[in-house]
CSV table of C-alpha atoms in Angstrom, one decimal:
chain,number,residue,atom,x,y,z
A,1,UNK,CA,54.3,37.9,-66.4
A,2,UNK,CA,57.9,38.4,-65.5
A,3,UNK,CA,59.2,37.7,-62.7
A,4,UNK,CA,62.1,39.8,-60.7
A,5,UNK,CA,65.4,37.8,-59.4
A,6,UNK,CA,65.2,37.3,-55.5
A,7,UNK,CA,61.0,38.0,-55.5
A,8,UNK,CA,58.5,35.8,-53.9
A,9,UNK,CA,55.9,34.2,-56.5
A,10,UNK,CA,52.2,35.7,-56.2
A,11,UNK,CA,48.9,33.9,-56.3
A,12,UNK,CA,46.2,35.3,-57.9
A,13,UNK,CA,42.9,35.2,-55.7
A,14,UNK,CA,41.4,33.2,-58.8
A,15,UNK,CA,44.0,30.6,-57.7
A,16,UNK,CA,43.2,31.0,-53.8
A,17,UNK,CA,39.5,30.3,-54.7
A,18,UNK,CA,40.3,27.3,-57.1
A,19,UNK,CA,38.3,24.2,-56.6
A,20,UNK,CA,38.1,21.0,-58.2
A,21,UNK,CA,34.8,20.8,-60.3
A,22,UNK,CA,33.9,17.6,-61.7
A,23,UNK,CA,31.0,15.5,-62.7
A,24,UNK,CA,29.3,13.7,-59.7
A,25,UNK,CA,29.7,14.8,-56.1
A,26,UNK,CA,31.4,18.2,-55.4
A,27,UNK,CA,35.4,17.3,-54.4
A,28,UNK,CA,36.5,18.9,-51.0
A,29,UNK,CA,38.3,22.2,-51.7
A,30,UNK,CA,42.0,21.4,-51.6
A,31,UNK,CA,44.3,23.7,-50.1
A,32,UNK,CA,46.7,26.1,-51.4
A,33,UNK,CA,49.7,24.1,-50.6
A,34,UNK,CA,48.5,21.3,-53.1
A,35,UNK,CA,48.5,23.7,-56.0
A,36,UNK,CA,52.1,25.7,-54.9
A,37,UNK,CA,53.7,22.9,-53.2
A,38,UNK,CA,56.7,24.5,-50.5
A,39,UNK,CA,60.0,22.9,-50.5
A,40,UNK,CA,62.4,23.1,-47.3
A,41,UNK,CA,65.2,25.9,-48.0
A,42,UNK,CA,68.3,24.2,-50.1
A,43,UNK,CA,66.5,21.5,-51.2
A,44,UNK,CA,65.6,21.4,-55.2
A,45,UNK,CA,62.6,20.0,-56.8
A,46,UNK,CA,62.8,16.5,-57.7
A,47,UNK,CA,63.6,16.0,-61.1
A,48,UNK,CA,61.5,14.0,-63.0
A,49,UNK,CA,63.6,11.2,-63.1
A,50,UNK,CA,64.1,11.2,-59.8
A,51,UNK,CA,60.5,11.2,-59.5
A,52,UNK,CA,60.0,8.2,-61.3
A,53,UNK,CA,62.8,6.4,-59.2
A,54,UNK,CA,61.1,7.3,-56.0
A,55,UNK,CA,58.0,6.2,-57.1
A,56,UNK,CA,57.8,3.0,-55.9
A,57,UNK,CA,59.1,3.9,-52.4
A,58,UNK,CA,56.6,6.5,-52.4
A,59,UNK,CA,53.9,4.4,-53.7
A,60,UNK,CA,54.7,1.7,-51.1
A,61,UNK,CA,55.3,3.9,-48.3
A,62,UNK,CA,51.4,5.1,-49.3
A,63,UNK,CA,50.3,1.3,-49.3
A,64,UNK,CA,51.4,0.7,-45.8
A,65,UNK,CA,50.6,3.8,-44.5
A,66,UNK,CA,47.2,3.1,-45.9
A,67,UNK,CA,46.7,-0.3,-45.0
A,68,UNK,CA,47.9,0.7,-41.0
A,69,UNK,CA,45.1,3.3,-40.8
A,70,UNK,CA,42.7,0.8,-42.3
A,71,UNK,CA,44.1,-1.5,-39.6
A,72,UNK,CA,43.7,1.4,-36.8
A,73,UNK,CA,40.1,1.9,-38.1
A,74,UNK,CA,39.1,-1.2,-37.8
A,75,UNK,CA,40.3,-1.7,-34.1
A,76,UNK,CA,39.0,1.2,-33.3
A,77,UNK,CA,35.2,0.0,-34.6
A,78,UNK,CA,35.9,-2.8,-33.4
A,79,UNK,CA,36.0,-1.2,-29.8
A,80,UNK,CA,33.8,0.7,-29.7
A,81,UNK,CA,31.5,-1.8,-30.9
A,82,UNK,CA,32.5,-3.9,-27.8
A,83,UNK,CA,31.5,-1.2,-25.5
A,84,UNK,CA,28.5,-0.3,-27.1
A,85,UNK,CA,27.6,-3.9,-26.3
A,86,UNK,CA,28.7,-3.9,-23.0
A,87,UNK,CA,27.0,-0.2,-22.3
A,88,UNK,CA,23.5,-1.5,-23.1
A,89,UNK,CA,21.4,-3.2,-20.3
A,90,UNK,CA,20.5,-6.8,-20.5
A,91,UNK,CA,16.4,-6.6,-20.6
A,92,UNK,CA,15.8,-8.3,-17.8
A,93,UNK,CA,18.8,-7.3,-15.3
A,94,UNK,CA,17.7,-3.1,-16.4
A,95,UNK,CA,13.9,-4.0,-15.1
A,96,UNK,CA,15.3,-5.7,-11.6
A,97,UNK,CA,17.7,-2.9,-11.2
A,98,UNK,CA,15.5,-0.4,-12.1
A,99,UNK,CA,12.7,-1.7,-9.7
A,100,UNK,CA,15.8,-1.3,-7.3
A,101,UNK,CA,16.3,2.3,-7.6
A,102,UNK,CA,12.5,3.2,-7.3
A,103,UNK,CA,11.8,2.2,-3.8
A,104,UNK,CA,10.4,-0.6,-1.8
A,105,UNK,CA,6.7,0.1,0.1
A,106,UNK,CA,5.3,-2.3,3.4
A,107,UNK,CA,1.5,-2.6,3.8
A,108,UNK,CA,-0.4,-5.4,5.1
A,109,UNK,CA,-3.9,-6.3,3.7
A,110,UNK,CA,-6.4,-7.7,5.5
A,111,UNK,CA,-10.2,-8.8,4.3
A,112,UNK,CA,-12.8,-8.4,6.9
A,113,UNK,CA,-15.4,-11.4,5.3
A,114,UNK,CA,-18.0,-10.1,7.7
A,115,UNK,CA,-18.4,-6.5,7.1
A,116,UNK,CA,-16.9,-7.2,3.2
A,117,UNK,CA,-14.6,-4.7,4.2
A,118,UNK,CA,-10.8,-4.6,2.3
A,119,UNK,CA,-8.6,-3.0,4.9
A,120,UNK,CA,-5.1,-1.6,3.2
A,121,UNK,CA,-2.7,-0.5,5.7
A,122,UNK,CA,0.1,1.7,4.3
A,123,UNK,CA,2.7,1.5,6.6
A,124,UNK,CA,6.1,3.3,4.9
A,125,UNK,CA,8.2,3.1,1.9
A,126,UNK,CA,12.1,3.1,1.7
A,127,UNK,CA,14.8,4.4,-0.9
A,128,UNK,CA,12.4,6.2,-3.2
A,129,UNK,CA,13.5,7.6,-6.7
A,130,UNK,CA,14.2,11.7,-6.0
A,131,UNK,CA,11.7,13.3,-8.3
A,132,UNK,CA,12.6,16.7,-7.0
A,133,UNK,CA,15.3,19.6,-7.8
A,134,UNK,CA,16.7,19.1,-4.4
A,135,UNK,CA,16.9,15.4,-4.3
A,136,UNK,CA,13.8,14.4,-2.8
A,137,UNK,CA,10.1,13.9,-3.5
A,138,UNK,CA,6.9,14.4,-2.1
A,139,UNK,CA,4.8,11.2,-1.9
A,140,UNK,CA,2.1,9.4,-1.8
A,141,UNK,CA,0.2,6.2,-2.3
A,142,UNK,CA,-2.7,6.0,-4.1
A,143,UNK,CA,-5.2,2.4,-4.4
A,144,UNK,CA,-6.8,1.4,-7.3
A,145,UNK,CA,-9.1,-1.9,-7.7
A,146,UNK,CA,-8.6,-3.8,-11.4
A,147,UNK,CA,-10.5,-4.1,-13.4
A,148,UNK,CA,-13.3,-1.2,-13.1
A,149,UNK,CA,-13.4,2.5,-13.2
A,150,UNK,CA,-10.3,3.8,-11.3
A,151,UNK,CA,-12.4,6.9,-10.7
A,152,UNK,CA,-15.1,4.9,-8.6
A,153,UNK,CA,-12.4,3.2,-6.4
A,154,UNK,CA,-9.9,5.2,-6.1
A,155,UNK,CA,-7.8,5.6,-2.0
A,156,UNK,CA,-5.0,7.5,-1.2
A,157,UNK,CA,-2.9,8.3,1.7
A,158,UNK,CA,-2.1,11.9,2.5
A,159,UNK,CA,0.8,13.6,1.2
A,160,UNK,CA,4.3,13.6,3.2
A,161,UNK,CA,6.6,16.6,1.7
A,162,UNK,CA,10.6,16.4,1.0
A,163,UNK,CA,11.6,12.9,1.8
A,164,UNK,CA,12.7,9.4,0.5
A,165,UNK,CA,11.5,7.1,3.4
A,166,UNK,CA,7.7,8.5,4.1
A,167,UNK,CA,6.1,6.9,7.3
A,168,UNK,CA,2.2,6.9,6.4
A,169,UNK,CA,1.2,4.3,9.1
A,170,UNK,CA,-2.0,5.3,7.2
A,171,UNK,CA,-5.3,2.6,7.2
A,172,UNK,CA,-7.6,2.9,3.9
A,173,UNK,CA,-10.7,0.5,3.2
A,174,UNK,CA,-12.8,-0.5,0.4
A,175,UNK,CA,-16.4,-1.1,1.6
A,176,UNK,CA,-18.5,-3.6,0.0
A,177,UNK,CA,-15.7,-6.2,-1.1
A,178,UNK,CA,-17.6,-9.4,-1.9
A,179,UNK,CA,-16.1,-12.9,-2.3
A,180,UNK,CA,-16.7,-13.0,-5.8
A,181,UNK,CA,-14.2,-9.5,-5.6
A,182,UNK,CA,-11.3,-11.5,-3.9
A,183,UNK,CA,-11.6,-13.8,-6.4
A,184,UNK,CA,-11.5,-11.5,-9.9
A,185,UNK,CA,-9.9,-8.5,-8.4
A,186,UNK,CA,-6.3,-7.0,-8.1
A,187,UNK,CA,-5.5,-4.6,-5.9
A,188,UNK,CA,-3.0,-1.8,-7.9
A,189,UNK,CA,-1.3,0.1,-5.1
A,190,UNK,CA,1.1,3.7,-6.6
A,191,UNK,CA,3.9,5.4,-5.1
A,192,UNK,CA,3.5,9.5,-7.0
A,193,UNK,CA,5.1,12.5,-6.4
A,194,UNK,CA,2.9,15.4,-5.7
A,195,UNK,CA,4.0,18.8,-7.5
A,196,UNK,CA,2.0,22.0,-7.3
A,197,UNK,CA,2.5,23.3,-10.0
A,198,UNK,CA,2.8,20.7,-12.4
A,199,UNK,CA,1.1,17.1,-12.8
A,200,UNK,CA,1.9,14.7,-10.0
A,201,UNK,CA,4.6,12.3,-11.1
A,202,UNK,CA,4.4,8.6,-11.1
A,203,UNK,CA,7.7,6.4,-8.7
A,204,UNK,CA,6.5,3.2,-9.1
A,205,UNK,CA,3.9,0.4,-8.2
A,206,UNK,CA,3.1,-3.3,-7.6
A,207,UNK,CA,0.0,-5.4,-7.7
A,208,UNK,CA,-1.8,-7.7,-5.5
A,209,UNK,CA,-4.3,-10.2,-6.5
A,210,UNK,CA,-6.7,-10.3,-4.1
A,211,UNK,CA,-7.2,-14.2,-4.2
A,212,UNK,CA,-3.9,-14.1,-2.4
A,213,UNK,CA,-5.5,-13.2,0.6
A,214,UNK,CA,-7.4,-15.5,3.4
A,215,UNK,CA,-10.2,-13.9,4.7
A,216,UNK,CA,-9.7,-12.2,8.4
A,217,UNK,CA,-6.4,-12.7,8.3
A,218,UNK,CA,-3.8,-9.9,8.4
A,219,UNK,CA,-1.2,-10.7,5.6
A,220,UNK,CA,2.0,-8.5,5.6
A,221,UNK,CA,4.1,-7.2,2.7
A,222,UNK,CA,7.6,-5.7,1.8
A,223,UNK,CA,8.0,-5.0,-1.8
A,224,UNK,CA,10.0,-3.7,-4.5
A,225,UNK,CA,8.3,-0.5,-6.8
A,226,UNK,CA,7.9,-1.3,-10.3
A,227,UNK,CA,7.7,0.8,-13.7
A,228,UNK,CA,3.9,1.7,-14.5
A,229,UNK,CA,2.4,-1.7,-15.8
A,230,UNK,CA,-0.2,-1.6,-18.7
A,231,UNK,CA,-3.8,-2.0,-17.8
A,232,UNK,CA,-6.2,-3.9,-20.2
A,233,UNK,CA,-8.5,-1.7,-21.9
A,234,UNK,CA,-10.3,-4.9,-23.5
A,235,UNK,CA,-13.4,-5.0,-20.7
A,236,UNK,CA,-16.3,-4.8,-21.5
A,237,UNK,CA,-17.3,-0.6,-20.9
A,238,UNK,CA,-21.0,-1.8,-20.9
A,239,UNK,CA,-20.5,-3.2,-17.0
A,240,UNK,CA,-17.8,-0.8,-16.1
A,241,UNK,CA,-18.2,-0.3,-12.2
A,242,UNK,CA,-19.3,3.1,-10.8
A,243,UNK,CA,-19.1,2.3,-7.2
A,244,UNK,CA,-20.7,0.1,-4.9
A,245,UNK,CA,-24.5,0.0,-2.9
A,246,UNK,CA,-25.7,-2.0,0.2
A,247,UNK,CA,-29.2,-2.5,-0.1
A,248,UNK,CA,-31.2,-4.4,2.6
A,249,UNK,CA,-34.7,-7.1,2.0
A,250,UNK,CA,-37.7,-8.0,3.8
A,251,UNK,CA,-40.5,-9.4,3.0
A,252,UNK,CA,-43.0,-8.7,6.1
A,253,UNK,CA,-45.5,-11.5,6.3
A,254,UNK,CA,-47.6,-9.0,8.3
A,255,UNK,CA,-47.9,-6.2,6.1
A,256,UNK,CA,-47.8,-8.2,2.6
A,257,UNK,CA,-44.9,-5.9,1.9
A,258,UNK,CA,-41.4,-5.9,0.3
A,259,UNK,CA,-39.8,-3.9,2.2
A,260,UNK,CA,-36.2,-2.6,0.6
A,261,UNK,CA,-33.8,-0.7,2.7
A,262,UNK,CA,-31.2,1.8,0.8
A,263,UNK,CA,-28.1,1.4,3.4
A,264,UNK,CA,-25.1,3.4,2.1
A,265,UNK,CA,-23.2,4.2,-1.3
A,266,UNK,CA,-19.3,3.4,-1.8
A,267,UNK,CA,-16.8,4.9,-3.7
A,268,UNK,CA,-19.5,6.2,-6.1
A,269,UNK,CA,-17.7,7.9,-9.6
A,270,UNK,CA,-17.5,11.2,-9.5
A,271,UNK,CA,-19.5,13.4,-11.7
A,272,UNK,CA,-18.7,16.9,-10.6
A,273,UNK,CA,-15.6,19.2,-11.6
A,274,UNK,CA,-14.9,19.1,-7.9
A,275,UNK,CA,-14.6,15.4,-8.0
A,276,UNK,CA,-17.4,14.5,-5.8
A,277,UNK,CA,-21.2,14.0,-6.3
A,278,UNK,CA,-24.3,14.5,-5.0
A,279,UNK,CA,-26.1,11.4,-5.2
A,280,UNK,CA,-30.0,10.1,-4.8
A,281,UNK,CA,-30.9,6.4,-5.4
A,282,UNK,CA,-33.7,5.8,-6.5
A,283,UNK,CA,-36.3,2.3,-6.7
A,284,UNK,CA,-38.6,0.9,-8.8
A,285,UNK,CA,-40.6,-2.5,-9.0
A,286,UNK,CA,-41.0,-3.4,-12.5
A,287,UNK,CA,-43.3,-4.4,-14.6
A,288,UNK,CA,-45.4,-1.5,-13.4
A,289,UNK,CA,-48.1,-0.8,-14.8
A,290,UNK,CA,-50.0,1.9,-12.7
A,291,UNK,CA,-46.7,3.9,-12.7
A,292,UNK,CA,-46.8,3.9,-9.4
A,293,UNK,CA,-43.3,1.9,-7.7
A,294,UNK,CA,-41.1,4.7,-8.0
A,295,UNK,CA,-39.3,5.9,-4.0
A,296,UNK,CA,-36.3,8.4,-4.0
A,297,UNK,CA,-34.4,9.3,-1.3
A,298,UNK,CA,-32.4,12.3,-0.2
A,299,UNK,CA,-29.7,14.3,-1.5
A,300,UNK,CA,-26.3,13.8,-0.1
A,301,UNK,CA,-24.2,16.8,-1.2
A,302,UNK,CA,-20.6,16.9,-2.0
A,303,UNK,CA,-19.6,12.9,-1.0
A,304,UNK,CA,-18.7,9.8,-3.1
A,305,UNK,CA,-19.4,7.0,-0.2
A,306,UNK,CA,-23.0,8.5,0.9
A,307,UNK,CA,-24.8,7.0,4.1
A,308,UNK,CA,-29.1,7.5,3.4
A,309,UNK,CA,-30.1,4.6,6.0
A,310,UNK,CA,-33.9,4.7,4.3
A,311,UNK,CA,-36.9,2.3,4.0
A,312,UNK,CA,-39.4,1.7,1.0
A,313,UNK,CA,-42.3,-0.2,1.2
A,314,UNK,CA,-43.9,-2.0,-1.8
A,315,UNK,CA,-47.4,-3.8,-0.8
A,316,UNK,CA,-47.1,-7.2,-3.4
A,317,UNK,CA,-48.5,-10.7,-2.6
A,318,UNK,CA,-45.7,-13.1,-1.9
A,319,UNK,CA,-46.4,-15.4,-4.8
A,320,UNK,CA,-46.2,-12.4,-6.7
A,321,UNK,CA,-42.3,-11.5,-6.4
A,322,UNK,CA,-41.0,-14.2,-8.6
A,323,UNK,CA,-42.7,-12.4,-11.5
A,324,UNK,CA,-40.8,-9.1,-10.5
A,325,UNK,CA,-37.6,-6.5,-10.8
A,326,UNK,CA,-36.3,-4.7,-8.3
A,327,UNK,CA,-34.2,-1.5,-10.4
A,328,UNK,CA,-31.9,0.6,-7.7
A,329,UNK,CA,-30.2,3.5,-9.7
A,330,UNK,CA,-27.8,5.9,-8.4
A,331,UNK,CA,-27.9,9.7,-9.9
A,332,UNK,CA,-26.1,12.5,-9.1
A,333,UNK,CA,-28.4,15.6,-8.5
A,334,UNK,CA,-27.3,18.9,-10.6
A,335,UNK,CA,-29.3,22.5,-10.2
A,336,UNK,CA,-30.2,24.2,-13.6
A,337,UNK,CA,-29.5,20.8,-15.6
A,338,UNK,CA,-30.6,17.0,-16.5
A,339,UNK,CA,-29.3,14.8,-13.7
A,340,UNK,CA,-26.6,12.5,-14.7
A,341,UNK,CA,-26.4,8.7,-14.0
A,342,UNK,CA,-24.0,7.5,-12.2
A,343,UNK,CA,-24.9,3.3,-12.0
A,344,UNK,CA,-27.4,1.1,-11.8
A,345,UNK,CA,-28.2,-3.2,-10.4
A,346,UNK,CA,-31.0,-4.8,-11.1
A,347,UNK,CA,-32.2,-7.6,-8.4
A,348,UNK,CA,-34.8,-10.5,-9.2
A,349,UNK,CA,-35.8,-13.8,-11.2
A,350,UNK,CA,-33.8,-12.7,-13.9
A,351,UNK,CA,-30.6,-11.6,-12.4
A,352,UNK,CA,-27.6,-13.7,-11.8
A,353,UNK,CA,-24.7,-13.7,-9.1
A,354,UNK,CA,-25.1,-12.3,-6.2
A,355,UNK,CA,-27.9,-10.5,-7.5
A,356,UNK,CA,-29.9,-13.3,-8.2
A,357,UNK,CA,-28.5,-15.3,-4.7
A,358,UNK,CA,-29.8,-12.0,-2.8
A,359,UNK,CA,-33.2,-12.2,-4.3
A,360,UNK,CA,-34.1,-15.8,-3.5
A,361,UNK,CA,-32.4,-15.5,0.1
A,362,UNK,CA,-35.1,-13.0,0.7
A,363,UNK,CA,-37.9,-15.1,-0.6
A,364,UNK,CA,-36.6,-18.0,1.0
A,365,UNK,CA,-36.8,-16.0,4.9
A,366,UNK,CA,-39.8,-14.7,5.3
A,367,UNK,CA,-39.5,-11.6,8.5
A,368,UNK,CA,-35.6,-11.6,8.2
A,369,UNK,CA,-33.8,-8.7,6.9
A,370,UNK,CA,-31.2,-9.9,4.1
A,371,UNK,CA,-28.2,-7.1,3.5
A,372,UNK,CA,-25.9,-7.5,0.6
A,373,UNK,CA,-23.5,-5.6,-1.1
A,374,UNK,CA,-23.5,-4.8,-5.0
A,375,UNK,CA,-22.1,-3.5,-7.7
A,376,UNK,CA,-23.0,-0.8,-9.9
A,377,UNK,CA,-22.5,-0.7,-13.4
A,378,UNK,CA,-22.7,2.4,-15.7
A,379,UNK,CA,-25.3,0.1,-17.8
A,380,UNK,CA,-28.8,2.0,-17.6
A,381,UNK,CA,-31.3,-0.8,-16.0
A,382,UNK,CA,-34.5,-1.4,-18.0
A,383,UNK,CA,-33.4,2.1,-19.8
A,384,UNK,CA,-34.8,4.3,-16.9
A,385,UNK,CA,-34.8,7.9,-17.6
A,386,UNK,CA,-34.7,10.1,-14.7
């Protein structure tokens, strides 16, 4: 092709398109100007020999530009390296700071030995975490006994609505607490955010083991919200808890009877979709072989901490008791369906703890009326069926 005096070369879109194509990993495309390099008006090509002469300038102006950006790399890896370092957390300084920005709740905790009563006072909290669009949250505290079914012993306050420092000044109590409780028992205490139309959202907690406490004396904390701990799933789901039962013994010298009193329910799991049941106790006195031992009391509808307040009387000889079983069990009462168990304790010769000290207390005082709380497990006692 012949080109005119004065006329601009052409490329050929064949030589726009070109690319290097070689064996092994596709080249970048180069540009055009590599292929039709421009020279600056007046100034000639370099002559081959010229080229070769500036070779060696070229070549080390290439080293040293090549070794400064490998010098300019490596500072800048270098730094950001060093504030990578200094942008993550230390472990331990991220979990105080952290417990910081959550909030800080006051209570005071007090066990009332004589009524086995745990009273938690929830007094206020301070500096919560916003959980909120607009910067606040709407909280509450909610009380959980560990180990044991958090259904069964679940408080919580009521709900105070766009704020960071909610005054509760609210007073919740576990009924039934024995001393073996206060000993084995940690009270899990949980700041949440209520949202209606989403799941409530967890702030923070802290934990309290109960042994910390003296009994009848008032004991006051201030302390810092913590991320959600772990809970052990290892127990035992045999003697889960399900609640808690005060039952009452007699044994009237008069009337050769045992005379067992069904008191009140606490904190009973619920077995309902409306998160309550509707529980019935029910006794027997095993071995039994007439068939004959079984008392039932009333139906309380729609409560988880029922009051019933009823007598049973079995007639026995006295001599005869330390061959016997008292079985309570606790159901919940459904129409149109089997009734479900909620938990059962069994009292006697065989039984141990509490169970077993309540049993000889009442054989060892004749004409007195022994009360004792106790607590139900979800384990089926001499595999009554209802």
């Amino acid at each position: 092709m012949t080109q005119r005096k004065g006329e601009k070369p052409t490329i050929s879109i064949q030589e726009h398109m070109a690319i290097d194509v070689c064996p092994g990993p596709i080249q970048p495309i180069k540009q055009i100007s590599d292929y039709f390099p421009r020279y600056p008006r007046g100034l000639p090509p370099i002559a081959p020999h010229q080229a070769g002469h500036a070779g060696p300038l070229c070549s080390a102006l290439s080293t040293s530009s090549a070794a400064a950006s490998a010098t300019a790399a490596a500072e800048t890896s270098a730094s950001l390296q060093a504030t990578k370092r200094d942008e993550e957390p230390d472990v331990e300084g991220y979990d105080s700071d952290d417990s910081t920005t959550l909030g800080t709740l006051e209570f005071s905790l007090q066990y009332d030995q004589e009524n086995n009563a745990l009273h938690c006072t929830i007094n206020k909290a301070k500096g919560l975490k916003p959980m909120d669009h607009n910067g606040l949250s709407d909280p509450y505290v909610k009380l959980h006994l560990l180990p044991g079914a958090s259904k069964a012993n679940k408080l919580r306050t009521k709900t105070l609505h766009n704020t960071l420092n909610p005054v509760w000044s609210e007073t919740l109590t576990y009924y039934g607490i024995t001393d073996e409780d206060m000993v084995r028992k940690t009270l899990r205490i949980s700041v949440c955010d209520e949202d209606k139309f989403r799941h409530n959202e967890f702030i923070g907690e802290t934990r309290i083991p109960l042994k910390k406490l003296k009994p009848n004396q008032i004991k006051n904390f201030n302390n810092c919200l913590e991320k959600q701990l772990p809970v052990n799933k290892t127990e035992d789901k045999s003697l889960e808890e399900r609640g808690r039962i005060m039952i009452s013994l007699k044994y009237n010298t008069q009337k050769s009877c045992l005379v067992v009193g069904i008191i009140r329910c606490a904190h009973l799991a619920a077995m309902d979709a409306n998160g309550f049941s509707d529980p019935y106790v029910k006794t027997y006195l095993k071995p039994d072989e007439n068939k004959k031992s079984k008392h039932k009391t009333a139906v309380k509808k729609k409560t988880l901490n029922p009051e019933f307040n009823e007598e049973f009387c079995y007639d026995i000889k006295y001599a005869d008791l330390t061959k016997k079983t008292l079985e309570v069990t606790v159901w919940d009462y459904d129409i149109g369906k089997s009734n479900d168990f909620i938990g059962g304790v069994s009292l006697g010769i065989n039984a141990n703890g509490e169970r077993l000290k309540h049993w000889f207390d009442c054989l060892k005082n004749k004409d007195k009326k022994i009360e004792r709380w106790h607590t139900l497990t979800n384990e089926l006692p001499g595999s009554l069926n209802d």
